[in-house]
XYZ file of C-alpha atoms in Angstrom:
719
model
C -11.772 -26.456 5.897
C -12.386 -27.308 2.440
C -9.669 -27.199 -0.529
C -9.833 -23.987 -3.244
C -10.411 -27.164 -5.665
C -13.286 -28.576 -4.083
C -15.084 -25.687 -4.728
C -15.648 -25.338 -8.585
C -18.820 -28.023 -8.649
C -21.045 -25.370 -10.092
C -20.509 -24.179 -13.553
C -23.569 -22.833 -14.816
C -22.781 -18.895 -15.833
C -24.264 -16.180 -13.345
C -27.914 -15.088 -14.302
C -28.212 -11.855 -16.172
C -26.504 -9.174 -14.005
C -28.299 -5.679 -13.386
C -27.323 -3.025 -15.833
C -24.843 -0.577 -14.497
C -25.998 2.444 -12.815
C -25.614 5.715 -15.005
C -22.595 7.353 -13.925
C -23.509 11.051 -12.361
C -20.603 13.027 -12.799
C -18.998 14.725 -10.180
C -21.778 16.133 -8.038
C -19.561 15.982 -5.013
C -16.723 17.846 -6.887
C -18.512 20.801 -8.689
C -17.279 23.323 -6.262
C -13.452 22.359 -6.620
C -11.429 24.718 -8.067
C -9.546 22.457 -10.632
C -5.761 24.155 -11.289
C -4.696 23.863 -15.223
C -0.860 24.844 -16.469
C 0.442 28.370 -15.966
C -1.033 29.921 -19.456
C -4.361 28.413 -18.708
C -6.910 30.091 -16.331
C -7.913 28.675 -13.110
C -11.549 27.040 -14.244
C -13.916 27.569 -11.160
C -17.320 25.891 -11.666
C -20.206 28.343 -10.814
C -22.825 27.042 -8.917
C -25.561 28.317 -11.116
C -23.978 25.899 -13.826
C -24.048 22.837 -12.047
C -27.416 21.808 -13.261
C -26.366 22.553 -17.002
C -23.763 20.163 -16.257
C -25.366 17.781 -14.628
C -27.930 17.032 -17.310
C -24.960 17.112 -20.276
C -22.554 14.750 -18.081
C -22.420 12.211 -20.558
C -20.998 14.688 -23.041
C -18.572 16.707 -21.231
C -17.165 14.440 -18.566
C -14.857 13.362 -21.495
C -14.199 16.906 -23.062
C -10.573 18.139 -22.745
C -9.276 21.601 -22.115
C -8.366 23.624 -25.275
C -4.913 24.534 -23.967
C -2.138 24.048 -26.155
C 0.027 22.905 -23.265
C -2.300 20.484 -21.455
C -0.201 17.435 -22.487
C 3.354 17.213 -22.975
C 2.384 16.872 -26.510
C -0.583 16.407 -28.593
C -1.559 13.082 -29.276
C -3.956 11.435 -31.341
C -6.683 9.279 -29.058
C -9.535 8.550 -31.422
C -10.381 5.178 -29.469
C -9.826 7.081 -25.769
C -12.067 9.990 -26.865
C -15.222 7.797 -27.587
C -14.828 6.322 -24.171
C -17.265 8.247 -21.476
C -17.555 5.326 -19.141
C -16.600 2.023 -18.752
C -20.016 1.274 -20.704
C -18.438 2.316 -24.092
C -15.310 -0.458 -23.415
C -17.785 -3.332 -23.254
C -18.289 -4.076 -26.830
C -14.872 -3.417 -28.108
C -12.915 -6.141 -30.433
C -9.469 -7.269 -29.354
C -7.928 -5.044 -31.674
C -9.803 -2.547 -30.444
C -9.036 -3.152 -26.999
C -5.268 -3.192 -27.786
C -5.463 0.393 -29.407
C -7.475 1.718 -26.567
C -4.634 0.489 -24.298
C -1.783 1.995 -26.475
C -3.981 5.389 -26.158
C -4.291 5.147 -22.747
C -0.366 4.380 -22.557
C 0.421 7.500 -24.463
C -1.600 9.948 -22.870
C -0.640 8.779 -19.499
C 2.717 8.704 -19.883
C 2.499 12.313 -21.207
C 0.707 13.599 -18.066
C 3.087 12.229 -15.953
C 5.850 13.302 -17.644
C 4.651 16.968 -17.460
C 3.990 16.326 -14.112
C 7.141 15.100 -12.989
C 5.398 11.721 -11.615
C 6.453 8.238 -11.494
C 5.455 6.432 -14.518
C 6.540 2.948 -14.427
C 3.609 1.320 -12.065
C 1.103 3.188 -13.819
C 1.737 2.143 -17.490
C 2.292 -1.556 -16.362
C -1.233 -2.230 -15.622
C -3.029 -0.734 -18.859
C -3.806 -3.724 -20.174
C -5.064 -5.409 -17.298
C -7.522 -2.346 -16.817
C -8.531 -2.375 -19.830
C -9.257 -6.255 -19.675
C -11.362 -5.711 -16.377
C -13.362 -3.097 -17.427
C -14.034 -4.992 -20.370
C -15.152 -8.016 -18.832
C -17.057 -6.810 -15.396
C -19.542 -4.091 -14.712
C -18.524 -1.580 -12.445
C -19.751 0.258 -10.336
C -22.123 -2.323 -9.640
C -19.042 -5.056 -9.578
C -16.643 -3.685 -7.011
C -12.790 -3.194 -8.076
C -10.332 -2.402 -5.075
C -7.077 -1.454 -5.714
C -3.957 -1.617 -3.125
C -1.503 0.596 -4.912
C -2.628 4.232 -5.942
C 0.018 4.620 -8.610
C -1.901 1.686 -10.742
C -5.146 3.259 -10.644
C -4.801 5.985 -13.191
C -5.650 4.046 -16.307
C -8.971 3.284 -13.968
C -9.503 6.762 -13.380
C -9.209 7.731 -17.162
C -11.907 4.839 -17.934
C -14.150 6.116 -14.998
C -15.085 9.596 -16.217
C -11.904 11.168 -14.792
C -9.605 11.749 -17.773
C -10.419 15.728 -17.997
C -9.180 16.022 -14.797
C -5.893 14.060 -14.837
C -3.789 17.196 -15.445
C -4.931 18.053 -11.867
C -3.576 15.138 -10.192
C -2.468 15.581 -6.576
C -2.660 19.145 -7.163
C -4.787 21.315 -4.545
C -8.384 20.724 -5.358
C -7.804 18.244 -7.903
C -7.807 14.162 -8.243
C -6.354 11.930 -5.626
C -3.420 10.479 -6.093
C -5.204 7.007 -5.015
C -8.645 5.653 -5.026
C -11.606 7.760 -2.832
C -14.887 7.026 -2.394
C -15.370 10.682 -2.252
C -14.233 11.200 -5.583
C -16.140 8.521 -7.773
C -18.635 5.686 -7.618
C -16.280 3.965 -9.255
C -13.881 3.652 -6.447
C -15.651 1.473 -3.470
C -12.784 1.876 -1.102
C -9.775 4.041 -0.356
C -6.232 2.949 -1.021
C -4.033 3.562 1.957
C -2.378 1.070 3.632
C -1.253 -0.695 0.490
C -2.322 -3.939 1.607
C -6.283 -3.346 2.533
C -7.921 -4.701 -0.409
C -8.529 -8.082 -0.035
C -9.813 -7.121 3.406
C -12.101 -5.016 2.235
C -13.404 -7.218 -0.575
C -13.852 -9.866 1.656
C -16.126 -7.614 3.809
C -17.925 -6.586 1.048
C -18.287 -10.207 -0.318
C -19.631 -11.341 2.857
C -22.288 -8.769 3.120
C -23.400 -8.979 -0.474
C -23.873 -12.705 0.368
C -26.003 -12.008 3.862
C -27.950 -9.474 1.755
C -28.774 -11.692 -1.130
C -26.961 -9.468 -4.108
C -24.993 -10.549 -6.712
C -22.576 -8.533 -7.523
C -18.899 -9.736 -8.031
C -15.783 -8.542 -6.293
C -12.279 -7.760 -7.225
C -9.446 -7.010 -5.663
C -6.192 -6.055 -7.334
C -3.140 -6.133 -5.396
C 0.720 -6.043 -6.070
C 3.831 -8.126 -5.358
C 5.273 -5.299 -3.244
C 2.149 -5.192 -1.034
C 2.431 -8.956 -0.651
C 5.198 -7.959 1.972
C 2.325 -7.377 4.448
C 1.036 -9.632 6.899
C -2.201 -8.390 6.363
C -2.678 -9.937 2.976
C -2.052 -13.634 4.031
C -4.239 -13.016 6.929
C -7.154 -11.774 4.714
C -6.684 -14.592 1.956
C -6.457 -17.498 5.145
C -10.002 -16.177 6.174
C -11.292 -15.678 2.593
C -10.406 -19.326 2.005
C -12.206 -20.200 5.399
C -15.327 -18.457 4.889
C -15.203 -19.420 0.889
C -16.750 -16.450 -0.298
C -16.847 -15.564 -4.029
C -14.104 -12.964 -4.787
C -11.338 -12.664 -7.433
C -7.712 -11.451 -5.977
C -5.574 -10.262 -8.709
C -1.740 -10.408 -8.299
C -0.251 -8.199 -10.236
C 3.201 -9.316 -10.130
C 5.577 -6.692 -11.797
C 8.971 -8.822 -10.465
C 9.991 -6.537 -7.914
C 12.276 -8.026 -5.316
C 13.430 -6.665 -2.154
C 17.165 -8.078 -2.803
C 18.922 -7.391 -6.070
C 20.528 -10.704 -5.729
C 17.311 -12.527 -6.072
C 16.299 -10.425 -9.510
C 19.644 -11.527 -10.921
C 18.207 -15.099 -11.344
C 16.355 -16.401 -14.132
C 13.044 -15.088 -14.548
C 9.653 -16.991 -15.323
C 8.753 -16.440 -18.893
C 5.596 -16.120 -20.093
C 5.116 -18.378 -23.223
C 2.726 -20.135 -25.020
C 2.687 -22.866 -22.789
C 1.874 -21.146 -19.761
C -0.947 -19.282 -21.630
C -2.438 -22.358 -22.477
C -2.052 -24.089 -19.063
C -3.638 -20.661 -17.494
C -6.657 -20.809 -19.980
C -6.901 -24.045 -19.270
C -7.380 -23.631 -15.390
C -9.689 -21.164 -15.720
C -11.833 -23.187 -18.395
C -15.308 -24.751 -17.043
C -14.608 -28.010 -18.893
C -11.172 -28.583 -16.636
C -12.849 -27.761 -13.779
C -15.790 -29.829 -14.292
C -13.621 -32.857 -15.131
C -11.589 -32.394 -11.986
C -15.155 -32.433 -9.889
C -16.358 -35.548 -11.787
C -13.138 -37.273 -10.701
C -13.063 -36.511 -7.272
C -16.528 -37.668 -7.102
C -15.566 -40.916 -8.896
C -12.991 -41.411 -6.365
C -14.689 -40.511 -3.464
C -17.436 -43.642 -4.391
C -14.380 -46.036 -4.694
C -13.151 -45.283 -0.981
C -11.141 -42.758 1.309
C -7.633 -43.824 0.401
C -8.260 -43.560 -3.372
C -9.633 -40.252 -2.837
C -6.888 -38.860 -0.463
C -4.368 -40.481 -2.903
C -6.436 -38.499 -6.093
C -6.277 -35.103 -3.979
C -2.467 -35.508 -3.568
C -1.750 -36.341 -7.293
C -4.243 -33.039 -8.179
C -2.038 -30.898 -5.903
C 0.838 -32.515 -7.278
C -0.571 -31.674 -10.895
C -1.350 -28.172 -9.739
C 2.258 -27.401 -8.639
C 3.189 -28.613 -11.893
C 1.460 -26.557 -14.125
C 1.460 -23.322 -11.615
C 4.925 -21.605 -11.098
C 7.102 -22.088 -7.872
C 4.445 -20.871 -4.821
C 1.585 -21.087 -6.603
C 0.275 -23.911 -3.965
C 0.905 -21.595 -1.363
C -2.432 -19.635 -2.316
C -4.086 -23.164 -2.606
C -3.114 -24.400 1.112
C -4.753 -20.944 2.092
C -7.506 -21.744 0.119
C -7.259 -19.804 -3.270
C -7.944 -21.449 -6.607
C -4.886 -20.749 -8.368
C -4.569 -19.741 -11.949
C -1.522 -18.278 -13.798
C 0.625 -16.896 -14.473
C -1.069 -14.699 -17.177
C 0.679 -12.557 -19.037
C -0.066 -8.939 -18.268
C -0.015 -7.408 -21.489
C -1.920 -9.938 -23.905
C -5.096 -8.752 -23.726
C -6.717 -11.471 -25.564
C -5.410 -14.021 -22.716
C -6.311 -11.637 -19.932
C -9.792 -11.226 -21.388
C -10.426 -15.069 -21.821
C -9.176 -15.801 -18.220
C -11.639 -13.200 -16.626
C -14.555 -14.109 -18.900
C -14.043 -17.526 -17.414
C -13.781 -16.927 -13.682
C -16.511 -14.373 -14.305
C -18.716 -16.642 -15.576
C -18.865 -19.005 -12.460
C -21.376 -19.470 -9.704
C -20.357 -20.387 -6.241
C -16.621 -20.233 -7.060
C -15.162 -19.332 -3.808
C -11.945 -17.071 -3.445
C -9.842 -17.203 -6.671
C -6.111 -15.776 -7.612
C -5.358 -15.111 -11.009
C -1.420 -14.452 -11.227
C -0.809 -11.655 -13.638
C 2.438 -10.759 -14.854
C 3.487 -7.464 -15.794
C 6.613 -5.739 -16.929
C 6.912 -2.416 -15.826
C 9.520 -1.578 -18.296
C 7.499 -2.736 -21.098
C 5.006 -0.092 -20.666
C 7.928 2.367 -21.182
C 9.439 0.779 -24.240
C 5.793 0.832 -25.641
C 5.417 4.562 -25.131
C 8.646 4.588 -26.543
C 7.217 3.746 -30.011
C 5.103 7.133 -30.127
C 7.015 10.421 -30.512
C 5.638 11.256 -27.016
C 8.154 9.056 -25.803
C 11.380 9.525 -27.994
C 13.321 11.085 -25.033
C 12.971 8.184 -22.545
C 15.820 5.960 -22.695
C 14.932 1.841 -22.643
C 14.468 0.807 -19.054
C 13.944 4.476 -17.478
C 10.842 6.173 -16.529
C 9.750 9.849 -16.340
C 11.240 9.238 -12.684
C 14.487 8.573 -13.962
C 14.492 12.149 -16.019
C 13.212 13.968 -13.135
C 15.815 12.488 -10.488
C 18.814 13.463 -12.956
C 17.710 16.819 -12.702
C 19.483 18.948 -9.139
C 17.713 17.916 -6.357
C 18.114 19.931 -3.014
C 19.639 18.220 -0.172
C 16.977 16.759 2.205
C 16.730 15.662 5.550
C 17.051 12.138 5.023
C 20.473 12.944 2.926
C 21.670 14.578 5.934
C 20.248 11.662 8.169
C 22.198 9.320 5.871
C 25.442 11.373 6.064
C 25.371 11.426 9.943
C 24.539 7.519 10.232
C 27.278 6.675 7.773
C 29.678 8.525 9.483
C 28.847 6.705 12.877
C 28.444 3.390 11.144
C 32.313 3.853 10.275
C 33.141 4.039 13.988
C 30.766 1.994 15.630
C 30.765 -1.396 14.208
C 27.472 -2.336 16.183
C 25.235 0.212 14.186
C 22.963 -1.310 11.769
C 20.029 0.034 9.716
C 16.386 -1.288 9.336
C 13.916 0.075 6.665
C 10.496 -0.880 6.649
C 8.127 0.649 4.195
C 6.789 0.663 0.544
C 9.874 1.799 -1.055
C 13.648 3.003 -0.032
C 14.801 6.591 -0.416
C 17.143 7.180 -3.130
C 19.179 8.565 0.137
C 19.069 5.356 1.678
C 20.155 3.696 -1.151
C 23.705 5.419 -0.348
C 24.053 3.777 3.009
C 23.082 0.388 1.441
C 25.752 0.556 -0.919
C 27.916 1.420 1.470
C 27.045 -0.916 4.084
C 25.571 -3.836 2.551
C 25.664 -6.010 5.430
C 24.648 -3.224 7.694
C 21.606 -2.356 5.815
C 18.045 -4.548 6.085
C 15.122 -3.827 4.082
C 11.796 -5.565 4.883
C 9.643 -4.017 2.508
C 5.519 -3.601 3.754
C 6.327 -5.400 6.990
C 6.626 -2.600 9.525
C 5.785 -4.789 12.459
C 8.012 -7.151 11.850
C 10.728 -4.141 11.465
C 9.702 -3.184 14.719
C 10.637 -6.886 16.275
C 13.334 -7.829 14.235
C 14.749 -4.273 15.518
C 14.194 -5.437 18.954
C 16.075 -8.692 18.317
C 18.663 -7.272 16.630
C 19.217 -4.853 19.889
C 19.094 -8.101 22.139
C 21.896 -9.377 20.029
C 24.179 -6.307 20.827
C 23.569 -4.316 18.015
C 22.531 -0.782 17.760
C 19.347 -0.783 15.011
C 18.285 2.168 13.428
C 14.701 1.370 12.634
C 14.046 3.526 9.578
C 9.766 3.953 9.138
C 7.758 6.764 7.836
C 5.348 8.084 10.287
C 2.546 7.400 8.401
C 3.484 3.597 7.944
C 4.787 3.282 11.835
C 0.946 3.236 12.900
C 0.654 -0.258 11.340
C 3.257 -1.506 14.082
C 2.208 0.459 17.080
C 1.449 -2.806 19.074
C 5.056 -4.112 18.293
C 6.549 -0.660 19.344
C 4.328 -1.026 22.761
C 5.008 -4.770 23.736
C 8.190 -5.671 21.706
C 10.165 -2.554 22.420
C 8.970 -0.049 25.204
C 7.697 -2.174 27.628
C 11.001 -4.615 27.966
C 12.909 -1.350 27.831
C 14.831 -2.633 24.642
C 17.021 0.036 22.887
C 15.604 0.603 19.757
C 16.521 3.736 17.568
C 13.080 4.579 15.921
C 13.938 7.175 12.760
C 10.177 8.650 11.824
C 10.762 10.057 8.102
C 8.329 11.702 6.165
C 6.753 13.459 9.719
C 4.114 16.123 9.380
C 2.589 16.958 6.232
C 3.662 15.238 2.874
C 2.403 17.374 -0.008
C 0.767 15.581 -3.016
C 0.516 12.452 -0.952
C -2.539 14.128 0.944
C -3.753 12.218 4.357
C -2.772 8.863 3.044
C 0.883 9.222 3.716
C 0.548 12.310 6.114
C 2.732 11.890 9.281
C 0.071 13.565 11.949
C 0.146 11.286 14.671
C 3.463 10.184 15.796
C 4.332 12.669 18.325
C 1.131 11.775 20.302
C 1.258 8.030 19.903
C 5.086 7.719 20.662
C 5.222 10.325 23.611
C 2.355 8.269 25.513
C 4.612 5.348 26.261
C 6.239 5.685 29.614
C 10.017 4.762 28.497
C 10.101 6.153 25.292
C 12.526 9.255 24.743
C 10.744 11.351 22.061
C 12.522 13.901 20.180
C 12.443 16.225 17.147
C 15.217 18.575 15.462
C 14.594 21.931 14.290
C 17.160 21.951 11.630
C 20.322 19.676 9.917
C 22.647 20.503 12.547
C 20.338 19.230 15.414
C 19.600 16.323 13.220
C 22.917 15.069 13.008
C 23.560 15.679 16.994
C 20.189 13.552 17.344
C 21.649 10.715 15.760
C 24.688 10.788 17.748
C 22.415 10.727 20.972
C 20.352 8.051 20.159
C 23.495 5.989 19.392
C 24.805 6.365 22.798
C 21.390 5.670 24.843
C 21.545 2.035 25.493
C 18.946 1.641 28.265
C 15.533 2.700 26.352
C 13.837 3.116 23.338
C 14.283 6.772 21.427
C 13.010 8.281 18.610
C 12.948 11.265 16.495
C 11.151 12.874 13.550
C 12.223 15.036 10.760
C 9.835 16.003 7.976
C 9.977 15.267 3.852
C 11.836 18.147 2.147
C 14.839 20.432 1.832
C 17.029 21.264 4.778
C 17.413 24.586 5.943
C 20.479 25.549 5.368
C 21.178 23.732 1.753
C 24.939 25.004 0.934
C 26.346 24.281 4.614
C 28.895 21.023 4.917
C 27.708 19.155 8.114
C 30.028 19.080 11.064
C 30.349 16.234 13.143
C 27.498 15.717 15.558
C 27.312 15.919 19.344
C 25.445 14.410 21.810
C 22.409 16.226 23.294
C 21.665 16.027 27.362
C 18.467 14.463 27.225
C 15.635 16.526 28.130
C 17.099 19.615 27.161
C 15.909 22.527 25.078
C 17.459 25.870 23.892
C 16.802 29.553 23.758
C 17.100 30.860 20.588
C 15.982 34.774 21.044
C 14.893 36.337 24.098
C 12.130 38.953 24.412
C 9.555 40.087 27.225
C 6.015 39.927 25.549
C 5.067 36.242 24.089
C 7.333 33.503 24.349
C 7.089 30.669 21.184
C 8.142 27.383 22.251
C 8.455 25.518 18.805
C 9.135 21.766 18.421
C 11.035 19.924 15.536
C 10.559 21.973 12.118
C 8.029 24.378 13.414
C 10.889 25.986 15.331
C 11.783 27.480 11.707
C 8.373 29.112 11.664
C 8.465 30.352 14.922
C 11.902 32.114 13.984
C 9.715 33.635 10.643
C 7.220 34.799 13.076
C 9.617 36.647 15.550
C 10.701 38.227 12.165
C 7.721 39.476 11.759
C 6.494 40.811 14.761
C 10.197 42.414 15.647
C 9.116 44.520 12.934
C 5.930 45.509 15.080
C 7.757 46.420 17.972
C 6.634 42.849 19.654
C 9.737 41.218 21.636
C 9.055 37.739 21.580
C 10.980 35.192 23.160
C 11.946 31.638 20.927
C 12.821 28.408 22.399
C 13.419 25.252 20.607
C 11.755 22.508 22.622
C 13.697 19.743 20.986
C 12.552 16.830 23.713
C 8.562 16.336 23.871
C 9.544 13.706 26.163
C 11.130 14.421 28.731
C 10.191 18.026 28.585
C 12.636 20.475 29.895
C 11.101 21.628 32.976
C 13.905 24.320 33.610
C 13.128 25.908 30.500
C 9.139 26.000 30.594
C 9.004 27.344 34.264
C 11.404 30.333 33.046
C 9.237 30.448 29.884
C 6.209 31.142 32.118
C 7.738 33.128 34.651
C 9.196 35.694 32.566
C 6.070 35.765 30.058
C 2.525 36.547 30.286
C 1.632 34.565 26.908
C 3.083 31.176 25.809
C 2.444 29.188 22.571
C 3.514 26.174 21.658
C 3.524 25.170 17.880
C 4.042 21.709 16.563
C 3.197 19.948 13.072
C 1.224 17.152 15.071
C -2.176 16.408 15.717
C -3.521 17.015 19.039
C -2.392 15.421 21.999
C 1.079 15.511 20.971
C 3.917 18.061 22.126
C 1.201 21.161 23.584
C -0.312 18.538 25.365
C 2.754 17.219 27.550
C 3.582 20.826 28.079
C -0.233 22.013 29.221
C 0.055 18.787 31.506
C 3.068 19.819 33.360
C 2.117 23.363 33.761
C -1.362 22.555 35.061
C 0.206 20.352 37.376
C 2.651 22.539 38.414
C 0.343 25.329 39.336
C 1.343 27.586 36.612
C -1.616 28.175 34.799
C -3.213 29.494 38.244
C -1.034 32.743 37.681
C -0.742 34.841 35.094
C 0.628 32.864 31.997
C -1.878 31.940 29.530
C -1.193 28.953 27.037
C -2.114 28.663 23.467
C -1.317 25.599 21.458
C -0.746 25.576 17.509
C -1.515 22.198 16.027
C -2.762 20.398 12.927
C -6.364 21.015 12.827
C -8.796 17.964 13.723
C -9.013 17.325 10.184
C -7.373 15.235 7.253
C -5.837 17.857 4.810
C -6.444 17.105 0.944
C -3.147 16.587 -1.361
C -2.015 20.004 -2.312
C 1.553 21.860 -2.329
C 3.762 21.430 1.007
C 3.092 25.238 1.089
C -0.691 25.297 0.488
C -0.980 22.609 3.001
C 0.798 24.599 5.912
C -1.196 27.347 5.240
C -4.371 25.218 5.653
C -3.203 24.120 8.564
C -2.554 27.535 10.001
C 1.394 26.420 10.403
C 3.224 28.986 8.686
C 5.278 31.856 10.215
C 2.283 34.344 8.931
C -0.081 32.354 11.062
C 1.671 31.945 14.063
C 2.448 35.707 14.195
C -0.970 36.579 13.931
C -2.004 34.434 16.671
C 0.237 36.185 18.783
C -1.363 39.553 17.762
C -4.698 38.394 18.704
C -3.508 37.782 21.932
C -2.015 41.023 22.580
C -5.272 42.616 21.517
C -4.332 43.539 18.248
C -7.094 41.886 16.110
C -6.696 44.551 13.211
C -3.069 43.937 12.845
C -3.858 40.300 12.918
C -6.063 40.360 10.109
C -3.999 42.748 7.610
C -0.856 40.420 8.564
C -3.143 37.700 6.710
C -4.104 39.771 3.830
């Protein structure tokens, strides 16, 4: 495989690039209902105005609502007001680009503060985003992002500024890049490590079709914990396709001890070296030198290659040769807040033909974005080194399922020295941080390396420990192969704690935990359970700790617990495969799984007022099922309704499989499942999502009324 440095043999500027297609507006969003602050009217775009709006999109796409409370405070943004699309950024001077970046930061911090959303990651990449759109020609050039929070400035520059106050709301902008939302989003962010793989695929497709657009991906040092990033880099180096990878290094670390060490500064020397590395003359000199050594002889050529690699290592920061070994030409580090340096390096790289894959190391400071916003009146209440997220966190927060889980596990860890916690995912929840502080030697955070987290936990278990492997449902999907082969097939007792199960509100389908019931319950040796409230959660922690002959898992949702003012009692182990009856009736049986048991209780309350006697049962286990409970429900009721916050193929399917094989469906019992719809539910509030999914207490009660032939009452109940 050719080395990365050997690819820079052609230095002529690219030919004239075709003009970027004019942005066609939000034709796909015309029917959306955009939610503005309470004092404003909900704006619905009538179908009759679509044609008119399309004709005037260039003048209207950047207009802002007149409502006084659109922003936290009014901010003067004369430069930003003139930006209707990235085309308007092309001819700005360096001074004007700096002003544009400052205005974007001010307005964005205002929007995020009012929405009570995290702002650090968003504000840190403003200069980088401005520089990218100044140099490159989106949407003809493809810009892919790994991290949703880092795309907000990108959204503002690509015609979505007037809709930023609808971010993560029902019918509003997604918190991630979305192909259906804008032509400027060529690929949807989801995994947090997919952009290089997708970008490489686009680059190869471009080459095969004889096209010339540039492909650029922006990754973060958080996502570099995932193995897919290095798999994609290695393949990019082998295929030698032209693409640009920008590593946005915000200097995060999984381990606080590492951060206490000295950080590499971006000074005048490193800035000069970065410009030198990206310059045509430097690369041309390297190619000429290598050509001369080849003529002298093989030994001299190999010696020169080693010297070249050593020099590159001396010029770059520690670890830069890793990217060279993978086949990417390394440039950096570059100050991510110095627009002049960013534009210089990006322009040099953009001028190349047949360059192969290039990695530009950009260093940003998330706190610096906050500090800059402090300089305006909009940021005067934000303390140094803090963010909008910090302000939100200081307010009262209700107790969550994670809080209760950590409290129960900490109690267990005090009495059982073998209990440890392994965490995989994007970030550690504040409640889990408490466990880390109390038991620093029993807490292992591996970041976005879920596959490693699972197999690492298996190794801990084989070594005699009791690992609780904590991974959000959507991220556990990435490690399913390890769950199968490294845990379940070998009957290794790993205890999986599946967080953020079910619908996740503003994070929409990207982090929705819809599938874990299905893919965990299909495994032969796995025990699968879910608590209906915080008390059962504590009991299941105790139950999982006692199981030592097979893997076990339990899930719990994001959000507040059922009884927020109740002190947790010590956990009591639950008999494996044993459910319970909460209320007894004779007409219909509601069999809930996990958090949906609470909505079954709400339906029971509604139906009781209508004179309908309903049995409510808490399954607790999806696998193994409580066979005795199921047979009793089938014998004593005409209708059985199963309710779960999961996809098709989960708890209800296991119930149907059993009662069918047991001959129960041959008799009088009629079974109906209530599950998540076979579709992705977009971002909205948790209650709105439950309503869209048909999982509220009212929906369950309406289903029962329909089964009983009382359709009119069912319709009235939903009004």
